[in-house]
Short mmCIF file of C-alpha atoms and ligand atoms in Angstrom, two decimals:
data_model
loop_
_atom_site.label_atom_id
_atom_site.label_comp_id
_atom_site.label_asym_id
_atom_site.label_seq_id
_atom_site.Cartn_x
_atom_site.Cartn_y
_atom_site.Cartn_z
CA UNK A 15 -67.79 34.10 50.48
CA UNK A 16 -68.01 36.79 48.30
CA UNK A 17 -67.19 40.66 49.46
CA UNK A 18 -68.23 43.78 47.11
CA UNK A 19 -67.40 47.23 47.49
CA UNK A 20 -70.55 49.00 46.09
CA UNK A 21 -71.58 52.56 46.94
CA UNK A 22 -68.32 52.81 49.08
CA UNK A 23 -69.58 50.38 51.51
CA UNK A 24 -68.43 47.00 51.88
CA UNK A 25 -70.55 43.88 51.83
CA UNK A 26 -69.86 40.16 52.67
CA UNK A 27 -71.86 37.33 51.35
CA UNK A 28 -72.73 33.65 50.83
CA UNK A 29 -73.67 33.71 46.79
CA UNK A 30 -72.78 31.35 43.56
CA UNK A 31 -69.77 32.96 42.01
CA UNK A 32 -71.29 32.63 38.38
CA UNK A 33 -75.02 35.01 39.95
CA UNK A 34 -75.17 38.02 37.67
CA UNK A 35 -74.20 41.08 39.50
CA UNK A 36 -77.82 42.64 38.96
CA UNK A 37 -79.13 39.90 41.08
CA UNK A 38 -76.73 40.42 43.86
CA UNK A 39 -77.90 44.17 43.89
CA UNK A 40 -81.46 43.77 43.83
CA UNK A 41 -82.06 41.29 45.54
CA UNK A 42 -79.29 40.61 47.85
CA UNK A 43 -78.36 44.26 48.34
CA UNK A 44 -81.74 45.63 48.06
CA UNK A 45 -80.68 48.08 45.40
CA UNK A 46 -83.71 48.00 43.07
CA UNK A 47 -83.04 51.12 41.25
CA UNK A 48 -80.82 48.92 39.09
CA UNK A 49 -83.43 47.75 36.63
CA UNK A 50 -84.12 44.29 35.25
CA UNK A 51 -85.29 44.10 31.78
CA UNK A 52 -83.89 41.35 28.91
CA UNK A 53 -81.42 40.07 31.08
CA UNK A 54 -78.85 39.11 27.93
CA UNK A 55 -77.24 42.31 27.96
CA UNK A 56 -79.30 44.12 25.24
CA UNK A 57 -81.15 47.09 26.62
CA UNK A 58 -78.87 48.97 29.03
CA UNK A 59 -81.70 48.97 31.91
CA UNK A 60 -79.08 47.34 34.45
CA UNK A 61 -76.27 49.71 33.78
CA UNK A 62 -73.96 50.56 37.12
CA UNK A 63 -70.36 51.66 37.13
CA UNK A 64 -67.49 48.91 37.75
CA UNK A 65 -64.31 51.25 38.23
CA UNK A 66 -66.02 54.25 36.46
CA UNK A 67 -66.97 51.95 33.53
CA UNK A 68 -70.57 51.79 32.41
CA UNK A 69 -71.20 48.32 32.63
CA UNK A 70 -74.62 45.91 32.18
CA UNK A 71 -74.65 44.09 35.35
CA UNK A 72 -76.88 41.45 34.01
CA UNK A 73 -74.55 39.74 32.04
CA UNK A 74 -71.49 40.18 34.24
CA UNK A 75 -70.67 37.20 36.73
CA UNK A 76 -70.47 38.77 40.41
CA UNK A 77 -67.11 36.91 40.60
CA UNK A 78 -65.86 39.09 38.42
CA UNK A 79 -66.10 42.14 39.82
CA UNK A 80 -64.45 40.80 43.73
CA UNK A 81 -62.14 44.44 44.23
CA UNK A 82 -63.66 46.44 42.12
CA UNK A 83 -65.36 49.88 42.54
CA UNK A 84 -69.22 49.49 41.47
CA UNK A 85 -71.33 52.31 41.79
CA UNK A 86 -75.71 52.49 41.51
CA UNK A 87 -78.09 55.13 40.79
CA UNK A 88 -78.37 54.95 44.27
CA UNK A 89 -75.06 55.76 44.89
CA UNK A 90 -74.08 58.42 41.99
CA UNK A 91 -73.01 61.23 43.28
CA UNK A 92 -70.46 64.58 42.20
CA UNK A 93 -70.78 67.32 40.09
CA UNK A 94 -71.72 65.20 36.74
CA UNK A 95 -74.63 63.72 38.79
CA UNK A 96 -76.15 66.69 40.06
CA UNK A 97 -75.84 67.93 36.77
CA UNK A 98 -77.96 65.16 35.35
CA UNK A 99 -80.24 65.38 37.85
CA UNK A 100 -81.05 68.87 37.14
CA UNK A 101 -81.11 68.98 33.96
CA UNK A 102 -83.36 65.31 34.15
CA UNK A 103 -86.24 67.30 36.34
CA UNK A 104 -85.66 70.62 34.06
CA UNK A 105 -86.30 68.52 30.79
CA UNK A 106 -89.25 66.16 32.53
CA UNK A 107 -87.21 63.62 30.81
CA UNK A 108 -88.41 60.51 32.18
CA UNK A 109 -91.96 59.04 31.24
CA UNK A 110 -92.75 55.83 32.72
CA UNK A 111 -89.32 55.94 34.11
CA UNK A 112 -88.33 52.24 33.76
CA UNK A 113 -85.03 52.78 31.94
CA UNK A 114 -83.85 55.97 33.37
CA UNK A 115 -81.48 54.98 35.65
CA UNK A 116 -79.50 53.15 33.05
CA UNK A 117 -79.92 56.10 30.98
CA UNK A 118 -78.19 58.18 33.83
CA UNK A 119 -75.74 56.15 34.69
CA UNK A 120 -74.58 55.87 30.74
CA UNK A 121 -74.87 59.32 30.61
CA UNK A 122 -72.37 59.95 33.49
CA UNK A 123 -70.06 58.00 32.04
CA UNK A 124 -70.12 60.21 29.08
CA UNK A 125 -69.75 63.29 30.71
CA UNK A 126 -67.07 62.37 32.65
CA UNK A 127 -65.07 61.33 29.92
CA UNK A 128 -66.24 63.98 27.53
CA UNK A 129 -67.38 67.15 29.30
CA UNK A 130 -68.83 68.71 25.71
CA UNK A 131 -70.09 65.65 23.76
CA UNK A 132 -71.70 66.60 20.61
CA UNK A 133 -75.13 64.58 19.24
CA UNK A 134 -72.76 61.55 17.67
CA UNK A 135 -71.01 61.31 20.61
CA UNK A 136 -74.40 61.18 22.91
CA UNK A 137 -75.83 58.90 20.35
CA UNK A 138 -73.12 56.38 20.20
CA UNK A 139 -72.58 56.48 24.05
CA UNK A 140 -76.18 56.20 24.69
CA UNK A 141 -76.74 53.46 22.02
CA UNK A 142 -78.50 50.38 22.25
CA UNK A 143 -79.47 51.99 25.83
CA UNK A 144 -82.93 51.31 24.99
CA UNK A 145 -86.63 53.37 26.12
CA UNK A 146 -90.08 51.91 24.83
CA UNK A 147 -91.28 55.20 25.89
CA UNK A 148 -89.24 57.22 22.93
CA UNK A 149 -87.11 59.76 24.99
CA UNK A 150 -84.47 59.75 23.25
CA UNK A 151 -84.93 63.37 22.21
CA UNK A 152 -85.36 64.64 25.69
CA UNK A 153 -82.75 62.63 26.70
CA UNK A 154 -80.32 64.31 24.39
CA UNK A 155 -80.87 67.47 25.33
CA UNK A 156 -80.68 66.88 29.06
CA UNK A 157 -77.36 65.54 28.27
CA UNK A 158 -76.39 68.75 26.24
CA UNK A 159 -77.94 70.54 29.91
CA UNK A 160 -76.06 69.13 32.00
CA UNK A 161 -72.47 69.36 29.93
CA UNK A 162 -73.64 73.30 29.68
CA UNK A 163 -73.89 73.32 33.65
CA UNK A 164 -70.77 71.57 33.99
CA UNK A 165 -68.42 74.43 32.19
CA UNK A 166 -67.01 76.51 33.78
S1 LIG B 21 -81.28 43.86 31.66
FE1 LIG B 21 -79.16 44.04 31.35
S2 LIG B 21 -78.92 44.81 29.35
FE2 LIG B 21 -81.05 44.42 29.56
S1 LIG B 22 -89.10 56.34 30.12
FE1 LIG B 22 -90.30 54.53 29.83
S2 LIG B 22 -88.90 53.08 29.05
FE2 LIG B 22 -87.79 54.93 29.05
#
């Protein structure tokens, strides 16, 4: 028996202690905004939080994370989220939309960290976070947004 905390509510379940923790949330939790793509750990399009931490859920055993905090795109919520949000629609960011979340939830991790990242810091933070669509450019300047929103 397995129990997760995710999105502040708990969960109890019968699962293989080696599943991927993308699995569990897609299919076990029905949390599909938490997106499936090369499932090695590569692209960034399963990124949650586990404790804050911007994490790829595909390659992390569900075991692993028994006690810890994990947070989905579902779940993201404060001032750095609405922030991204905003400045997400603003920019029309998003094309076919596949990788976004990940993006987000990358991107929140950034800004919570570093409230005025310049472009290295976005680009090594949002590294190997990968978009077949190209928006990286709108990406970093929704970024840029949102830490603008988030000043004081
Ligand atoms: S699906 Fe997890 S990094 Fe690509
Ligand atoms: S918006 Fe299509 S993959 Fe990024």
């Amino acid at each position: 028996m397995i129990e997760l905390l995710v999105n502040k509510k708990k969960y109890r379940f019968e699962v293989d202690p080696e599943t991927p923790l993308l699995w569990v949330l897609r299919e076990e939790l029905g949390l599909q905004g938490t997106k499936y793509s090369c499932g090695i750990g590569e692209c960034g399009a399963c990124v949650v939080h586990v404790n804050g931490e911007a994490t790829r859920s595909c390659v992390v055993p569900v075991s692993e994370v028994k006690g810890k905090e994990i947070t989905t795109i579902e779940g993201l919520t404060g001032l750095v989220s609405e922030a991204l949000r905003e400045a997400w629609i603003e920019g029309d960011v998003p094309q076919c939309g596949f990788c976004q979340p990940g993006q987000i939830m990358t991107a929140a991790e950034l800004l919570a960290s570093n409230p005025r990242p310049s472009d290295s810091d976005i680009d090594d933070a949002m590294s190997g976070v990968l978009c077949r669509c190209g928006s990286y450019n709108e990406i970093r300047k929704a970024i840029h947004q949102a830490a603008g929103r988030l000043r004081p």
